[in-house]
PDB file of C-alpha atoms in Angstrom:
ATOM      1  CA  MET A  16      -9.376 -65.484  46.060  1.00  0.00           C
ATOM      2  CA  THR A  17      -9.887 -61.717  45.948  1.00  0.00           C
ATOM      3  CA  ASP A  18     -11.328 -60.271  42.731  1.00  0.00           C
ATOM      4  CA  GLN A  19      -8.619 -57.917  41.448  1.00  0.00           C
ATOM      5  CA  ARG A  20     -10.430 -56.764  38.311  1.00  0.00           C
ATOM      6  CA  GLU A  21     -10.286 -53.070  37.487  1.00  0.00           C
ATOM      7  CA  ASP A  22     -12.860 -50.949  35.711  1.00  0.00           C
ATOM      8  CA  LEU A  23     -12.383 -50.615  31.978  1.00  0.00           C
ATOM      9  CA  LYS A  24     -10.009 -47.846  30.904  1.00  0.00           C
ATOM     10  CA  ILE A  25      -9.863 -46.806  27.239  1.00  0.00           C
ATOM     11  CA  GLU A  26      -7.190 -44.649  25.625  1.00  0.00           C
ATOM     12  CA  VAL A  27      -8.068 -43.478  22.098  1.00  0.00           C
ATOM     13  CA  LEU A  28      -5.174 -42.160  20.024  1.00  0.00           C
ATOM     14  CA  VAL A  29      -6.347 -40.088  17.039  1.00  0.00           C
ATOM     15  CA  ASN A  30      -3.738 -40.096  14.303  1.00  0.00           C
ATOM     16  CA  SER A  31      -5.691 -38.975  11.212  1.00  0.00           C
ATOM     17  CA  HIS A  32      -7.899 -35.882  11.464  1.00  0.00           C
ATOM     18  CA  GLY A  33     -10.961 -35.251   9.317  1.00  0.00           C
ATOM     19  CA  PRO A  34     -14.639 -36.213   8.934  1.00  0.00           C
ATOM     20  CA  HIS A  35     -13.799 -39.927   9.326  1.00  0.00           C
ATOM     21  CA  GLU A  36     -12.335 -39.134  12.763  1.00  0.00           C
ATOM     22  CA  GLN A  37     -15.656 -37.616  13.839  1.00  0.00           C
ATOM     23  CA  VAL A  38     -17.707 -40.585  12.628  1.00  0.00           C
ATOM     24  CA  ARG A  39     -15.482 -43.437  13.761  1.00  0.00           C
ATOM     25  CA  ILE A  40     -13.883 -41.903  16.873  1.00  0.00           C
ATOM     26  CA  ARG A  41     -15.223 -38.637  18.269  1.00  0.00           C
ATOM     27  CA  GLU A  42     -18.948 -39.328  18.340  1.00  0.00           C
ATOM     28  CA  PRO A  43     -19.009 -42.996  19.469  1.00  0.00           C
ATOM     29  CA  PHE A  44     -16.323 -42.587  22.138  1.00  0.00           C
ATOM     30  CA  SER A  45     -17.858 -39.327  23.363  1.00  0.00           C
ATOM     31  CA  GLY A  46     -21.012 -41.400  23.766  1.00  0.00           C
ATOM     32  CA  LEU A  47     -19.094 -43.846  25.967  1.00  0.00           C
ATOM     33  CA  GLN A  48     -17.871 -40.933  28.064  1.00  0.00           C
ATOM     34  CA  ARG A  49     -21.464 -39.768  28.573  1.00  0.00           C
ATOM     35  CA  LEU A  50     -22.300 -43.276  29.789  1.00  0.00           C
ATOM     36  CA  GLY A  51     -19.667 -42.908  32.486  1.00  0.00           C
ATOM     37  CA  ILE A  52     -16.972 -45.103  30.934  1.00  0.00           C
ATOM     38  CA  ASP A  53     -13.398 -44.028  31.622  1.00  0.00           C
ATOM     39  CA  CYS A  54     -12.434 -43.101  28.066  1.00  0.00           C
ATOM     40  CA  ARG A  55      -9.810 -40.515  27.093  1.00  0.00           C
ATOM     41  CA  MET A  56      -9.003 -39.221  23.606  1.00  0.00           C
ATOM     42  CA  PHE A  57      -5.695 -37.753  22.445  1.00  0.00           C
ATOM     43  CA  ARG A  58      -4.776 -36.147  19.132  1.00  0.00           C
ATOM     44  CA  TYR A  59      -1.432 -36.659  17.431  1.00  0.00           C
ATOM     45  CA  PRO A  60       1.276 -35.779  18.384  1.00  0.00           C
ATOM     46  CA  PHE A  61       1.210 -37.503  21.763  1.00  0.00           C
ATOM     47  CA  LEU A  62       3.711 -39.071  24.177  1.00  0.00           C
ATOM     48  CA  LEU A  63       2.998 -42.698  24.974  1.00  0.00           C
ATOM     49  CA  ASN A  64       4.180 -42.479  28.579  1.00  0.00           C
ATOM     50  CA  LYS A  65       1.765 -39.598  29.233  1.00  0.00           C
ATOM     51  CA  THR A  66      -1.271 -41.072  27.498  1.00  0.00           C
ATOM     52  CA  ILE A  67      -1.310 -44.833  28.130  1.00  0.00           C
ATOM     53  CA  ARG A  68      -2.237 -45.980  31.607  1.00  0.00           C
ATOM     54  CA  LYS A  69      -1.539 -49.463  32.923  1.00  0.00           C
ATOM     55  CA  ASN A  70      -4.140 -52.144  32.253  1.00  0.00           C
ATOM     56  CA  SER A  71      -5.958 -50.133  29.610  1.00  0.00           C
ATOM     57  CA  LEU A  72      -7.461 -50.796  26.205  1.00  0.00           C
ATOM     58  CA  VAL A  73      -5.630 -48.678  23.620  1.00  0.00           C
ATOM     59  CA  ILE A  74      -7.445 -47.957  20.358  1.00  0.00           C
ATOM     60  CA  TRP A  75      -5.112 -46.286  17.881  1.00  0.00           C
ATOM     61  CA  GLN A  76      -6.813 -44.743  14.864  1.00  0.00           C
ATOM     62  CA  ARG A  77      -4.843 -45.293  11.639  1.00  0.00           C
ATOM     63  CA  PRO A  78      -1.299 -45.341  13.056  1.00  0.00           C
ATOM     64  CA  ARG A  79       1.412 -44.583  10.507  1.00  0.00           C
ATOM     65  CA  PRO A  80       4.803 -45.456  11.967  1.00  0.00           C
ATOM     66  CA  SER A  81       7.890 -44.599   9.945  1.00  0.00           C
ATOM     67  CA  SER A  82       9.328 -48.102  10.295  1.00  0.00           C
ATOM     68  CA  TRP A  83       8.688 -51.666  11.447  1.00  0.00           C
ATOM     69  CA  GLU A  84      11.044 -50.974  14.357  1.00  0.00           C
ATOM     70  CA  GLU A  85       8.985 -47.986  15.508  1.00  0.00           C
ATOM     71  CA  GLN A  86       5.801 -50.051  15.557  1.00  0.00           C
ATOM     72  CA  MET A  87       7.640 -52.829  17.400  1.00  0.00           C
ATOM     73  CA  TYR A  88       8.712 -50.304  20.045  1.00  0.00           C
ATOM     74  CA  ILE A  89       5.090 -49.160  20.419  1.00  0.00           C
ATOM     75  CA  ILE A  90       3.641 -52.655  20.871  1.00  0.00           C
ATOM     76  CA  ARG A  91       6.357 -53.549  23.387  1.00  0.00           C
ATOM     77  CA  PHE A  92       5.676 -50.356  25.346  1.00  0.00           C
ATOM     78  CA  ILE A  93       1.968 -51.167  25.471  1.00  0.00           C
ATOM     79  CA  ARG A  94       2.619 -54.755  26.538  1.00  0.00           C
ATOM     80  CA  ASN A  95       4.900 -53.543  29.322  1.00  0.00           C
ATOM     81  CA  ARG A  96       1.982 -51.424  30.537  1.00  0.00           C
ATOM     82  CA  LYS A  97      -0.067 -54.667  30.602  1.00  0.00           C
ATOM     83  CA  SER A  98      -2.393 -53.063  28.088  1.00  0.00           C
ATOM     84  CA  ILE A  99      -3.961 -54.164  24.797  1.00  0.00           C
ATOM     85  CA  LEU A 100      -3.603 -52.419  21.430  1.00  0.00           C
ATOM     86  CA  LEU A 101      -6.384 -52.428  18.851  1.00  0.00           C
ATOM     87  CA  THR A 102      -5.538 -50.725  15.567  1.00  0.00           C
ATOM     88  CA  GLU A 103      -8.580 -48.841  14.238  1.00  0.00           C
ATOM     89  CA  TRP A 104      -8.566 -49.485  10.485  1.00  0.00           C
ATOM     90  CA  ASP A 105     -11.562 -48.511   8.380  1.00  0.00           C
ATOM     91  CA  ASP A 106     -10.309 -48.824   4.778  1.00  0.00           C
ATOM     92  CA  HIS A 107      -8.812 -51.433   2.519  1.00  0.00           C
ATOM     93  CA  PRO A 108      -5.147 -50.433   1.964  1.00  0.00           C
ATOM     94  CA  GLU A 109      -5.673 -50.324  -1.813  1.00  0.00           C
ATOM     95  CA  LEU A 110      -8.095 -47.433  -1.350  1.00  0.00           C
ATOM     96  CA  PHE A 111      -5.447 -45.117   0.127  1.00  0.00           C
ATOM     97  CA  PRO A 112      -3.547 -42.586  -2.003  1.00  0.00           C
ATOM     98  CA  LYS A 113      -0.453 -44.110  -3.595  1.00  0.00           C
ATOM     99  CA  GLU A 114       2.072 -42.439  -1.277  1.00  0.00           C
ATOM    100  CA  ILE A 115       0.327 -43.797   1.831  1.00  0.00           C
ATOM    101  CA  ARG A 116      -0.193 -47.226   0.257  1.00  0.00           C
ATOM    102  CA  ASP A 117       3.479 -47.458  -0.741  1.00  0.00           C
ATOM    103  CA  ALA A 118       4.600 -46.399   2.730  1.00  0.00           C
ATOM    104  CA  LEU A 119       2.516 -49.160   4.308  1.00  0.00           C
ATOM    105  CA  PHE A 120       3.926 -51.839   2.032  1.00  0.00           C
ATOM    106  CA  ASN A 121       7.475 -50.551   2.585  1.00  0.00           C
ATOM    107  CA  ILE A 122       7.134 -51.307   6.313  1.00  0.00           C
ATOM    108  CA  SER A 123       5.371 -54.663   5.682  1.00  0.00           C
ATOM    109  CA  MET A 124       1.988 -53.450   6.969  1.00  0.00           C
ATOM    110  CA  ALA A 125       3.438 -53.053  10.466  1.00  0.00           C
ATOM    111  CA  PRO A 126       0.427 -51.177  11.998  1.00  0.00           C
ATOM    112  CA  LEU A 127      -1.860 -54.085  11.071  1.00  0.00           C
ATOM    113  CA  LYS A 128       0.488 -56.907  12.029  1.00  0.00           C
ATOM    114  CA  LEU A 129       2.073 -55.573  15.228  1.00  0.00           C
ATOM    115  CA  CYS A 130      -1.042 -55.157  17.356  1.00  0.00           C
ATOM    116  CA  HIS A 131      -3.373 -57.387  19.353  1.00  0.00           C
ATOM    117  CA  GLY A 132      -6.196 -57.001  16.852  1.00  0.00           C
ATOM    118  CA  LEU A 133      -8.049 -54.685  14.454  1.00  0.00           C
ATOM    119  CA  HIS A 134     -10.964 -52.376  15.191  1.00  0.00           C
ATOM    120  CA  THR A 135     -12.870 -52.452  11.853  1.00  0.00           C
ATOM    121  CA  SER A 136     -16.313 -51.595  10.537  1.00  0.00           C
ATOM    122  CA  SER A 137     -17.414 -54.421   8.226  1.00  0.00           C
ATOM    123  CA  ASP A 138     -17.235 -58.196   7.752  1.00  0.00           C
ATOM    124  CA  ILE A 139     -15.842 -57.827   4.224  1.00  0.00           C
ATOM    125  CA  LEU A 140     -13.010 -55.584   5.414  1.00  0.00           C
ATOM    126  CA  ALA A 141     -12.200 -57.849   8.349  1.00  0.00           C
ATOM    127  CA  ASN A 142     -12.133 -60.932   6.125  1.00  0.00           C
ATOM    128  CA  SER A 143      -9.976 -59.238   3.483  1.00  0.00           C
ATOM    129  CA  LEU A 144      -7.378 -58.334   6.136  1.00  0.00           C
ATOM    130  CA  LYS A 145      -7.281 -61.753   7.819  1.00  0.00           C
ATOM    131  CA  SER A 146      -4.121 -62.757   5.997  1.00  0.00           C
ATOM    132  CA  ILE A 147      -2.429 -59.750   7.613  1.00  0.00           C
ATOM    133  CA  GLN A 148      -4.172 -59.737  11.011  1.00  0.00           C
ATOM    134  CA  PRO A 149      -6.496 -62.661  11.889  1.00  0.00           C
ATOM    135  CA  ARG A 150      -7.983 -60.972  14.971  1.00  0.00           C
ATOM    136  CA  SER A 151     -10.534 -58.356  13.907  1.00  0.00           C
ATOM    137  CA  TYR A 152     -13.406 -56.876  15.893  1.00  0.00           C
ATOM    138  CA  ILE A 153     -16.272 -55.313  13.977  1.00  0.00           C
ATOM    139  CA  PHE A 154     -17.985 -52.152  15.195  1.00  0.00           C
ATOM    140  CA  PRO A 155     -20.607 -51.151  12.583  1.00  0.00           C
ATOM    141  CA  ASN A 156     -21.056 -47.488  11.731  1.00  0.00           C
ATOM    142  CA  SER A 157     -24.142 -45.656  12.928  1.00  0.00           C
ATOM    143  CA  ILE A 158     -25.495 -42.107  12.725  1.00  0.00           C
ATOM    144  CA  TRP A 159     -25.909 -39.551  15.485  1.00  0.00           C
ATOM    145  CA  ARG A 160     -28.090 -36.438  15.330  1.00  0.00           C
ATOM    146  CA  ILE A 161     -30.632 -37.552  12.746  1.00  0.00           C
ATOM    147  CA  PRO A 162     -32.722 -34.498  11.776  1.00  0.00           C
ATOM    148  CA  VAL A 163     -36.450 -34.669  11.126  1.00  0.00           C
ATOM    149  CA  LEU A 164     -37.565 -35.647   7.629  1.00  0.00           C
ATOM    150  CA  ASN A 165     -37.425 -32.685   5.203  1.00  0.00           C
ATOM    151  CA  ILE A 166     -39.617 -33.107   2.150  1.00  0.00           C
ATOM    152  CA  ASP A 167     -40.189 -29.387   1.623  1.00  0.00           C
ATOM    153  CA  LYS A 168     -36.760 -28.812   0.042  1.00  0.00           C
ATOM    154  CA  HIS A 169     -37.680 -31.256  -2.726  1.00  0.00           C
ATOM    155  CA  LEU A 170     -41.093 -29.662  -3.309  1.00  0.00           C
ATOM    156  CA  ILE A 171     -39.648 -26.170  -3.750  1.00  0.00           C
ATOM    157  CA  ALA A 172     -36.549 -27.200  -5.743  1.00  0.00           C
ATOM    158  CA  LYS A 173     -38.238 -27.281  -9.171  1.00  0.00           C
ATOM    159  CA  GLU A 174     -35.343 -27.214 -11.657  1.00  0.00           C
ATOM    160  CA  SER A 175     -32.718 -26.104  -9.135  1.00  0.00           C
ATOM    161  CA  ILE A 176     -31.260 -29.472  -8.095  1.00  0.00           C
ATOM    162  CA  ARG A 177     -28.160 -29.855  -5.928  1.00  0.00           C
ATOM    163  CA  LEU A 178     -26.201 -33.062  -6.539  1.00  0.00           C
ATOM    164  CA  PHE A 179     -23.809 -33.978  -3.720  1.00  0.00           C
ATOM    165  CA  ILE A 180     -20.492 -35.755  -4.483  1.00  0.00           C
ATOM    166  CA  GLY A 181     -18.351 -36.221  -1.380  1.00  0.00           C
ATOM    167  CA  ASN A 182     -16.512 -39.506  -1.887  1.00  0.00           C
ATOM    168  CA  GLN A 183     -12.874 -39.439  -0.754  1.00  0.00           C
ATOM    169  CA  ASN A 184      -9.910 -41.053  -2.558  1.00  0.00           C
ATOM    170  CA  ARG A 185     -11.942 -41.862  -5.702  1.00  0.00           C
ATOM    171  CA  ILE A 186     -10.012 -39.856  -8.318  1.00  0.00           C
ATOM    172  CA  TRP A 187     -10.092 -42.613 -10.982  1.00  0.00           C
ATOM    173  CA  GLU A 188     -13.776 -43.301 -10.509  1.00  0.00           C
ATOM    174  CA  HIS A 189     -14.639 -39.614 -10.498  1.00  0.00           C
ATOM    175  CA  THR A 190     -12.658 -39.022 -13.700  1.00  0.00           C
ATOM    176  CA  LYS A 191     -14.930 -41.553 -15.413  1.00  0.00           C
ATOM    177  CA  LEU A 192     -17.967 -39.558 -14.245  1.00  0.00           C
ATOM    178  CA  ALA A 193     -16.901 -36.227 -15.719  1.00  0.00           C
ATOM    179  CA  ASN A 194     -18.288 -36.576 -19.271  1.00  0.00           C
ATOM    180  CA  GLY A 195     -21.630 -37.897 -18.046  1.00  0.00           C
ATOM    181  CA  LEU A 196     -21.976 -35.069 -15.553  1.00  0.00           C
ATOM    182  CA  LYS A 197     -21.130 -32.528 -18.264  1.00  0.00           C
ATOM    183  CA  ASN A 198     -23.873 -33.971 -20.479  1.00  0.00           C
ATOM    184  CA  ILE A 199     -26.384 -33.742 -17.633  1.00  0.00           C
ATOM    185  CA  SER A 200     -25.551 -30.058 -17.139  1.00  0.00           C
ATOM    186  CA  ILE A 201     -26.224 -29.278 -20.827  1.00  0.00           C
ATOM    187  CA  ASN A 202     -29.931 -30.140 -20.504  1.00  0.00           C
ATOM    188  CA  ASN A 203     -30.266 -29.157 -16.833  1.00  0.00           C
ATOM    189  CA  LYS A 204     -28.803 -25.668 -16.604  1.00  0.00           C
ATOM    190  CA  GLN A 205     -29.867 -25.199 -12.991  1.00  0.00           C
ATOM    191  CA  ILE A 206     -28.166 -28.304 -11.640  1.00  0.00           C
ATOM    192  CA  LYS A 207     -25.384 -27.645  -9.160  1.00  0.00           C
ATOM    193  CA  PHE A 208     -22.643 -30.229  -8.581  1.00  0.00           C
ATOM    194  CA  VAL A 209     -21.771 -29.833  -4.901  1.00  0.00           C
ATOM    195  CA  ILE A 210     -18.310 -31.410  -4.645  1.00  0.00           C
ATOM    196  CA  VAL A 211     -16.476 -31.946  -1.360  1.00  0.00           C
ATOM    197  CA  GLY A 212     -12.802 -32.876  -1.254  1.00  0.00           C
ATOM    198  CA  ASP A 213     -12.112 -33.461  -4.959  1.00  0.00           C
ATOM    199  CA  SER A 214     -10.884 -30.360  -6.775  1.00  0.00           C
ATOM    200  CA  HIS A 215      -9.752 -32.576  -9.670  1.00  0.00           C
ATOM    201  CA  LEU A 216     -13.360 -33.484 -10.520  1.00  0.00           C
ATOM    202  CA  ALA A 217     -14.510 -29.910  -9.913  1.00  0.00           C
ATOM    203  CA  ASN A 218     -11.997 -28.647 -12.483  1.00  0.00           C
ATOM    204  CA  LEU A 219     -13.313 -31.095 -15.099  1.00  0.00           C
ATOM    205  CA  LEU A 220     -16.859 -29.707 -14.950  1.00  0.00           C
ATOM    206  CA  PRO A 221     -18.428 -26.415 -16.136  1.00  0.00           C
ATOM    207  CA  SER A 222     -17.593 -23.859 -13.457  1.00  0.00           C
ATOM    208  CA  ASP A 223     -21.104 -22.355 -13.535  1.00  0.00           C
ATOM    209  CA  ASN A 224     -22.481 -25.709 -12.398  1.00  0.00           C
ATOM    210  CA  VAL A 225     -19.947 -26.389  -9.645  1.00  0.00           C
ATOM    211  CA  GLU A 226     -19.928 -25.538  -5.958  1.00  0.00           C
ATOM    212  CA  ASN A 227     -16.500 -26.726  -4.810  1.00  0.00           C
ATOM    213  CA  HIS A 228     -15.514 -27.360  -1.176  1.00  0.00           C
ATOM    214  CA  PRO A 229     -12.304 -28.662   0.403  1.00  0.00           C
ATOM    215  CA  ARG A 230     -12.473 -31.459   2.935  1.00  0.00           C
ATOM    216  CA  LEU A 231     -14.706 -30.193   5.731  1.00  0.00           C
ATOM    217  CA  GLN A 232     -15.163 -30.682   9.431  1.00  0.00           C
ATOM    218  CA  TYR A 233     -17.908 -33.211   9.973  1.00  0.00           C
ATOM    219  CA  LEU A 234     -20.755 -30.947  11.063  1.00  0.00           C
ATOM    220  CA  GLU A 235     -20.057 -28.587   8.137  1.00  0.00           C
ATOM    221  CA  TYR A 236     -19.938 -31.607   5.802  1.00  0.00           C
ATOM    222  CA  ARG A 237     -23.367 -32.655   7.060  1.00  0.00           C
ATOM    223  CA  ARG A 238     -24.693 -29.106   6.663  1.00  0.00           C
ATOM    224  CA  ILE A 239     -23.592 -28.988   3.025  1.00  0.00           C
ATOM    225  CA  MET A 240     -25.090 -32.424   2.382  1.00  0.00           C
ATOM    226  CA  ARG A 241     -28.353 -31.284   4.024  1.00  0.00           C
ATOM    227  CA  SER A 242     -28.679 -28.526   1.411  1.00  0.00           C
ATOM    228  CA  CYS A 243     -28.702 -31.089  -1.427  1.00  0.00           C
ATOM    229  CA  HIS A 244     -31.375 -33.249  -3.075  1.00  0.00           C
ATOM    230  CA  ILE A 245     -29.447 -36.168  -4.599  1.00  0.00           C
ATOM    231  CA  ALA A 246     -26.163 -37.814  -3.527  1.00  0.00           C
ATOM    232  CA  LEU A 247     -23.899 -39.728  -5.904  1.00  0.00           C
ATOM    233  CA  LEU A 248     -22.167 -42.439  -3.859  1.00  0.00           C
ATOM    234  CA  PRO A 249     -19.316 -44.794  -4.878  1.00  0.00           C
ATOM    235  CA  LEU A 250     -20.290 -46.804  -7.964  1.00  0.00           C
ATOM    236  CA  GLU A 251     -17.508 -49.220  -8.860  1.00  0.00           C
ATOM    237  CA  ASN A 252     -17.940 -52.831  -7.749  1.00  0.00           C
ATOM    238  CA  ASN A 253     -14.489 -53.790  -6.448  1.00  0.00           C
ATOM    239  CA  LEU A 254     -12.944 -55.059  -3.236  1.00  0.00           C
ATOM    240  CA  PRO A 255     -11.724 -51.706  -1.822  1.00  0.00           C
ATOM    241  CA  ASN A 256     -15.142 -50.091  -2.374  1.00  0.00           C
ATOM    242  CA  ASN A 257     -17.001 -53.111  -1.030  1.00  0.00           C
ATOM    243  CA  CYS A 258     -14.897 -53.083   2.156  1.00  0.00           C
ATOM    244  CA  LYS A 259     -16.493 -49.765   3.095  1.00  0.00           C
ATOM    245  CA  THR A 260     -19.733 -49.478   5.049  1.00  0.00           C
ATOM    246  CA  PRO A 261     -22.838 -47.691   3.735  1.00  0.00           C
ATOM    247  CA  ILE A 262     -22.129 -44.741   6.031  1.00  0.00           C
ATOM    248  CA  LYS A 263     -22.528 -42.199   3.215  1.00  0.00           C
ATOM    249  CA  TRP A 264     -25.985 -43.583   2.481  1.00  0.00           C
ATOM    250  CA  MET A 265     -26.833 -43.346   6.201  1.00  0.00           C
ATOM    251  CA  GLU A 266     -25.705 -39.709   6.231  1.00  0.00           C
ATOM    252  CA  ALA A 267     -27.635 -38.873   3.055  1.00  0.00           C
ATOM    253  CA  ALA A 268     -30.749 -40.656   4.312  1.00  0.00           C
ATOM    254  CA  SER A 269     -30.602 -38.815   7.628  1.00  0.00           C
ATOM    255  CA  GLU A 270     -30.382 -35.498   5.733  1.00  0.00           C
ATOM    256  CA  SER A 271     -33.357 -36.324   3.438  1.00  0.00           C
ATOM    257  CA  VAL A 272     -31.161 -36.771   0.358  1.00  0.00           C
ATOM    258  CA  ALA A 273     -31.891 -39.464  -2.264  1.00  0.00           C
ATOM    259  CA  SER A 274     -28.881 -41.678  -3.037  1.00  0.00           C
ATOM    260  CA  ILE A 275     -27.499 -43.340  -6.157  1.00  0.00           C
ATOM    261  CA  GLY A 276     -24.768 -45.952  -5.664  1.00  0.00           C
ATOM    262  CA  GLY A 277     -23.100 -49.122  -6.905  1.00  0.00           C
ATOM    263  CA  PRO A 278     -24.381 -52.671  -6.316  1.00  0.00           C
ATOM    264  CA  GLY A 279     -21.411 -54.041  -4.392  1.00  0.00           C
ATOM    265  CA  LEU A 280     -21.968 -51.900  -1.310  1.00  0.00           C
ATOM    266  CA  TYR A 281     -25.449 -50.460  -1.651  1.00  0.00           C
ATOM    267  CA  LYS A 282     -27.694 -53.024  -3.340  1.00  0.00           C
ATOM    268  CA  GLU A 283     -28.757 -54.623  -0.051  1.00  0.00           C
ATOM    269  CA  VAL A 284     -29.443 -51.412   1.882  1.00  0.00           C
ATOM    270  CA  PHE A 285     -31.224 -49.865  -1.105  1.00  0.00           C
ATOM    271  CA  ASN A 286     -33.783 -52.688  -0.729  1.00  0.00           C
ATOM    272  CA  ASN A 287     -34.929 -53.099  -4.345  1.00  0.00           C
ATOM    273  CA  ASN A 288     -34.541 -49.356  -5.014  1.00  0.00           C
ATOM    274  CA  LYS A 289     -36.824 -48.376  -2.127  1.00  0.00           C
ATOM    275  CA  ASN A 290     -34.064 -46.668  -0.092  1.00  0.00           C
ATOM    276  CA  GLY A 291     -31.927 -45.535  -3.029  1.00  0.00           C
ATOM    277  CA  ILE A 292     -31.172 -46.372  -6.644  1.00  0.00           C
ATOM    278  CA  TYR A 293     -28.256 -48.624  -7.490  1.00  0.00           C
ATOM    279  CA  CYS A 294     -26.366 -48.819 -10.754  1.00  0.00           C
ATOM    280  CA  ASN A 295     -25.274 -52.194 -12.080  1.00  0.00           C
ATOM    281  CA  ASP A 296     -22.101 -50.512 -13.330  1.00  0.00           C
ATOM    282  CA  ILE A 297     -20.531 -47.061 -13.355  1.00  0.00           C
ATOM    283  CA  TYR A 298     -21.983 -46.190 -16.765  1.00  0.00           C
ATOM    284  CA  GLU A 299     -25.623 -46.237 -15.608  1.00  0.00           C
ATOM    285  CA  PHE A 300     -25.347 -43.275 -13.260  1.00  0.00           C
ATOM    286  CA  LYS A 301     -26.282 -40.621 -15.822  1.00  0.00           C
ATOM    287  CA  ASP A 302     -29.732 -42.071 -16.549  1.00  0.00           C
ATOM    288  CA  LYS A 303     -30.377 -42.605 -12.821  1.00  0.00           C
ATOM    289  CA  ILE A 304     -29.581 -38.955 -12.011  1.00  0.00           C
ATOM    290  CA  ILE A 305     -31.833 -37.707 -14.808  1.00  0.00           C
ATOM    291  CA  TYR A 306     -34.593 -39.999 -13.548  1.00  0.00           C
ATOM    292  CA  LEU A 307     -34.446 -38.564 -10.027  1.00  0.00           C
ATOM    293  CA  ILE A 308     -34.255 -34.994 -11.318  1.00  0.00           C
ATOM    294  CA  ASN A 309     -37.402 -35.446 -13.416  1.00  0.00           C
ATOM    295  CA  ASN A 310     -39.412 -37.668 -11.057  1.00  0.00           C
ATOM    296  CA  ILE A 311     -39.956 -35.772  -7.851  1.00  0.00           C
ATOM    297  CA  ASN A 312     -42.465 -38.306  -6.480  1.00  0.00           C
ATOM    298  CA  ALA A 313     -39.972 -41.156  -6.905  1.00  0.00           C
ATOM    299  CA  ARG A 314     -37.288 -39.053  -5.238  1.00  0.00           C
ATOM    300  CA  ILE A 315     -39.539 -38.179  -2.303  1.00  0.00           C
ATOM    301  CA  ASN A 316     -40.586 -41.815  -1.834  1.00  0.00           C
ATOM    302  CA  ILE A 317     -36.920 -42.852  -1.663  1.00  0.00           C
ATOM    303  CA  VAL A 318     -36.151 -40.067   0.802  1.00  0.00           C
ATOM    304  CA  LYS A 319     -39.067 -41.076   3.066  1.00  0.00           C
ATOM    305  CA  SER A 320     -38.200 -44.775   3.008  1.00  0.00           C
ATOM    306  CA  ALA A 321     -34.465 -44.250   3.557  1.00  0.00           C
ATOM    307  CA  HIS A 322     -34.997 -41.777   6.401  1.00  0.00           C
ATOM    308  CA  LYS A 323     -37.351 -44.196   8.149  1.00  0.00           C
ATOM    309  CA  ASP A 324     -34.882 -47.063   7.694  1.00  0.00           C
ATOM    310  CA  VAL A 325     -31.860 -45.210   9.040  1.00  0.00           C
ATOM    311  CA  LEU A 326     -33.842 -43.821  11.967  1.00  0.00           C
ATOM    312  CA  ARG A 327     -34.970 -47.327  12.919  1.00  0.00           C
ATOM    313  CA  ASN A 328     -31.798 -49.311  12.244  1.00  0.00           C
ATOM    314  CA  SER A 329     -28.763 -46.990  12.295  1.00  0.00           C
ATOM    315  CA  ASN A 330     -29.462 -44.435  15.002  1.00  0.00           C
ATOM    316  CA  LEU A 331     -26.525 -44.218  17.413  1.00  0.00           C
TER     317      LEU A 331
END
């Protein structure tokens, strides 16, 4: 019998633009292209009959059909092309803004149900979605372009500390942080809260202490993070947060930034506070920030350990 197998063909459909697209789609699949794999990427809007070849693997990043019927049409089209559809899904639905969450429930989670499987990033996320889609394939996040360790920025910072806050879709958690951050600024006049993608939090803090940015393209996001000394990562211990991966810690570690985060997602990677400092609950963050501001040696030790860890274990 003649072997009729064809080389792997991958069609990547990018539906949601932003930094997450760069991390989960652009960089890893560009890497596959450099390895010689036949992989094409298309940004929304796209026409299915012009993008999906026969006998291909289709990875659709965060599809948002308007109806169950639309998603049914898509899966039938892909099946008729003798192709396979994996839905790339990197967040628990409860973490989305309300309008997106409501839209998903109104169409009975069609993007997750009407596909051949999910392309996810963590065991916890895959397990939490099993009742919706039992077939999930886990592709852990990694980091590309890890710069050399930079201790000098911590040595010359003195009292001018830049605290990075770049967590998306965390308006309720960030609102709880506002009073504590205000109190920190009273006794640390030179601290700068570098906020990316959350103007609500920025407006709650003293303007003299805020450097506010909209959502950024990924390389600009990394550049802004690189200019900082401490990063405040998600703190609340709940299912949506715990379904994430420690990608923000990986990014901070690669940019020589010391991290503070919650126990649900970060306790293991922080390795007994060697690679970062975790808070048992959201109310501990203030003391942890003050500790890292005032203890430069502790901060530098965390930065060194985390950078070494991410370089060894999370380098794409």
